[in-house]
């Protein structure tokens, strides 16, 4: 990324040009930008790695794109891309590279980062992960009482949960057939809700926990892990269902029922994870960018290592495109610039992610962390307060369901919102029963029809309807809401990898233009510290008089409930 002396983006010439351009365009309705211009689809749609990116429903024209590309050049985007991919210390506040792209480099690639051959280390790590995956998938991993593992519970939160959770659900169709029955589950929330459910249903003899935490200090995950460990020790020390046998040692139980995944082997060993049941990753892999390595163990357990490597290959294909394609044809650059235009020049600061495929039910939640924990910043890399907007508020839900939840606001509310529609073109071809296949393919067409229709109505508003004459105001549609549509040829490990990498690099492009660091997350630290102080007070070990009246009242209400 550019040197520390770089001017802030709002002082760049292209930014000033864009401000004037936005003033000229701001009263031009999106439907008028379309008009009868058939070339708009070809002008604003690009394809790579099994993805089609349709940006034609953004509220921009050819001049807009030309000015935005000039802004990207002035902000140093091409050089920043090279710095990211080559392992420069782009994470300036933590003085480290951000090399999630190295995790998906093929074995014959080479990348030397400050004297370390990164590719060899990455593939050694993958090989170690593959050994654990094969043992578990073959039913060869035995619990402390000698039974094969049936349930694997990933204990992690944020980047140690959302990526594997999203991918395992998106690729559920890719479970290898006819192998040892292994089910993968996720427990993330500190309140124990998910874990309590598993502990109430699973047999401890056949349950393994993957303790996933880059820092190995996250209280959410350590709380779940300690509860799980005590559950195992309590239930297995008397040898499961054979109370007469000799008691099992805590060391054996922890060894056979925990795998650790972390950047801190010392802390894993200190907690009790057996060294040969530890998987490592590097501090230059950010948590929200980490599913491509050993944090992706749950993914490999569900879909197998071959499909996991296909996921990596799809992301690598997008990395190569990001590195090589000229900016005017570069999908992450174009997607990033559309966001800059919306946020900084059209003042649209709400962004909704709307997949029209139930397998992507966790995709919006994944992007919420990827985008808002990366770019929810207000200080430049030089430590200056920004005086322009950065990351929009981003949320989402399965599109078809959201049509029955918040589309009313999108169509008739007062908030300008930009929407990303995501859908696969092909689906259900492998369904064997012809009648079921026919029905499901009809439902796929129904979902596509809704996906395409919604972006059309958001664009055209009332003009989407043939003229039916005057309608009362509460039945009128303003339209003019911009959107992007991403089509996947088919949802496969490869195209999913490319899709995720598309958004990772889009986030990076925007961070470069906003001159912010997308790879740290200092904003989440204070909440954790205050929570620790508050917990001490709730536990009667701190001074409640220091708290504000609301906190005192809330804690008091809890204490009173304890007396009932
Ligand atoms: O939310 C803060 C955060 O540090 C995220 O960046 C990270 O993905 C998550 O907590 C979990 O952190 P760890 O993997 O270190 O437990």
Short mmCIF file of N, CA, C and O and ligand atoms in Angstrom, two decimals, residues 157-160 212-216 218 221 287-288 369 373 521 524-525 528, ligand 1:
data_model
loop_
_atom_site.label_atom_id
_atom_site.label_comp_id
_atom_site.label_asym_id
_atom_site.label_seq_id
_atom_site.Cartn_x
_atom_site.Cartn_y
_atom_site.Cartn_z
N UNK A 157 -15.23 -18.52 17.32
CA UNK A 157 -16.14 -17.39 17.10
C UNK A 157 -15.50 -16.44 16.10
O UNK A 157 -14.29 -16.49 15.86
N UNK A 158 -16.32 -15.61 15.47
CA UNK A 158 -15.80 -14.67 14.47
C UNK A 158 -15.15 -15.44 13.33
O UNK A 158 -15.70 -16.41 12.81
N UNK A 159 -13.93 -15.05 12.98
CA UNK A 159 -13.24 -15.70 11.87
C UNK A 159 -12.95 -17.16 12.14
O UNK A 159 -12.67 -17.91 11.20
N UNK A 160 -13.02 -17.60 13.39
CA UNK A 160 -12.77 -19.01 13.72
C UNK A 160 -14.06 -19.81 13.70
O UNK A 160 -14.11 -20.95 14.16
N UNK A 212 -10.83 -23.84 18.11
CA UNK A 212 -10.28 -22.97 17.05
C UNK A 212 -10.19 -21.53 17.55
O UNK A 212 -11.21 -20.88 17.81
N UNK A 213 -8.97 -21.04 17.68
CA UNK A 213 -8.79 -19.67 18.16
C UNK A 213 -7.40 -19.19 17.79
O UNK A 213 -6.42 -19.72 18.30
N UNK A 214 -7.33 -18.18 16.94
CA UNK A 214 -6.02 -17.68 16.54
C UNK A 214 -5.22 -17.20 17.76
O UNK A 214 -4.08 -17.57 17.94
N UNK A 215 -5.85 -16.42 18.62
CA UNK A 215 -5.16 -15.86 19.80
C UNK A 215 -5.10 -16.86 20.95
O UNK A 215 -4.25 -16.79 21.81
N UNK A 216 -6.07 -17.77 20.97
CA UNK A 216 -6.26 -18.70 22.10
C UNK A 216 -6.49 -17.94 23.40
O UNK A 216 -6.12 -18.41 24.49
N UNK A 218 -9.63 -15.88 23.46
CA UNK A 218 -11.01 -15.38 23.30
C UNK A 218 -11.92 -16.05 24.32
O UNK A 218 -12.12 -17.28 24.27
N UNK A 221 -14.71 -18.56 23.34
CA UNK A 221 -14.28 -19.91 22.95
C UNK A 221 -13.72 -20.68 24.13
O UNK A 221 -14.01 -21.87 24.31
N UNK A 287 -7.94 -13.30 11.21
CA UNK A 287 -9.00 -14.22 11.60
C UNK A 287 -10.09 -14.32 10.57
O UNK A 287 -10.47 -15.41 10.14
N UNK A 288 -10.59 -13.17 10.08
CA UNK A 288 -11.70 -13.19 9.12
C UNK A 288 -11.25 -13.59 7.73
O UNK A 288 -12.05 -13.62 6.79
N UNK A 369 -18.82 -9.76 9.02
CA UNK A 369 -17.51 -9.63 9.66
C UNK A 369 -16.44 -9.19 8.66
O UNK A 369 -15.68 -8.26 8.93
N UNK A 373 -15.74 -5.58 9.96
CA UNK A 373 -14.60 -5.63 10.87
C UNK A 373 -13.32 -5.19 10.15
O UNK A 373 -12.39 -4.70 10.77
N UNK A 521 -8.24 -4.84 14.12
CA UNK A 521 -9.60 -4.69 14.66
C UNK A 521 -9.53 -4.21 16.11
O UNK A 521 -10.05 -4.84 17.02
N UNK A 524 -12.59 -3.80 18.73
CA UNK A 524 -13.31 -4.84 19.47
C UNK A 524 -12.67 -5.10 20.83
O UNK A 524 -13.18 -5.91 21.61
N UNK A 525 -11.55 -4.42 21.12
CA UNK A 525 -10.81 -4.74 22.35
C UNK A 525 -11.45 -4.11 23.59
O UNK A 525 -11.57 -4.76 24.63
N UNK A 528 -14.37 -5.96 25.20
CA UNK A 528 -13.96 -7.17 25.93
C UNK A 528 -13.42 -6.80 27.31
O UNK A 528 -13.72 -7.45 28.31
O1 LIG B 1 -13.89 -10.01 16.92
C1 LIG B 1 -12.58 -9.91 17.30
C2 LIG B 1 -11.82 -11.15 16.88
O2 LIG B 1 -10.49 -11.00 17.23
C3 LIG B 1 -11.96 -11.44 15.39
O3 LIG B 1 -11.13 -10.65 14.60
C4 LIG B 1 -11.60 -12.90 15.39
O4 LIG B 1 -11.97 -13.54 14.18
C5 LIG B 1 -12.41 -13.40 16.59
O5 LIG B 1 -12.34 -12.32 17.53
C6 LIG B 1 -11.90 -14.69 17.19
O6 LIG B 1 -10.56 -14.52 17.54
P1 LIG B 1 -9.68 -15.86 17.85
O7 LIG B 1 -9.65 -16.66 16.57
O8 LIG B 1 -8.33 -15.33 18.25
O9 LIG B 1 -10.37 -16.60 18.95
#
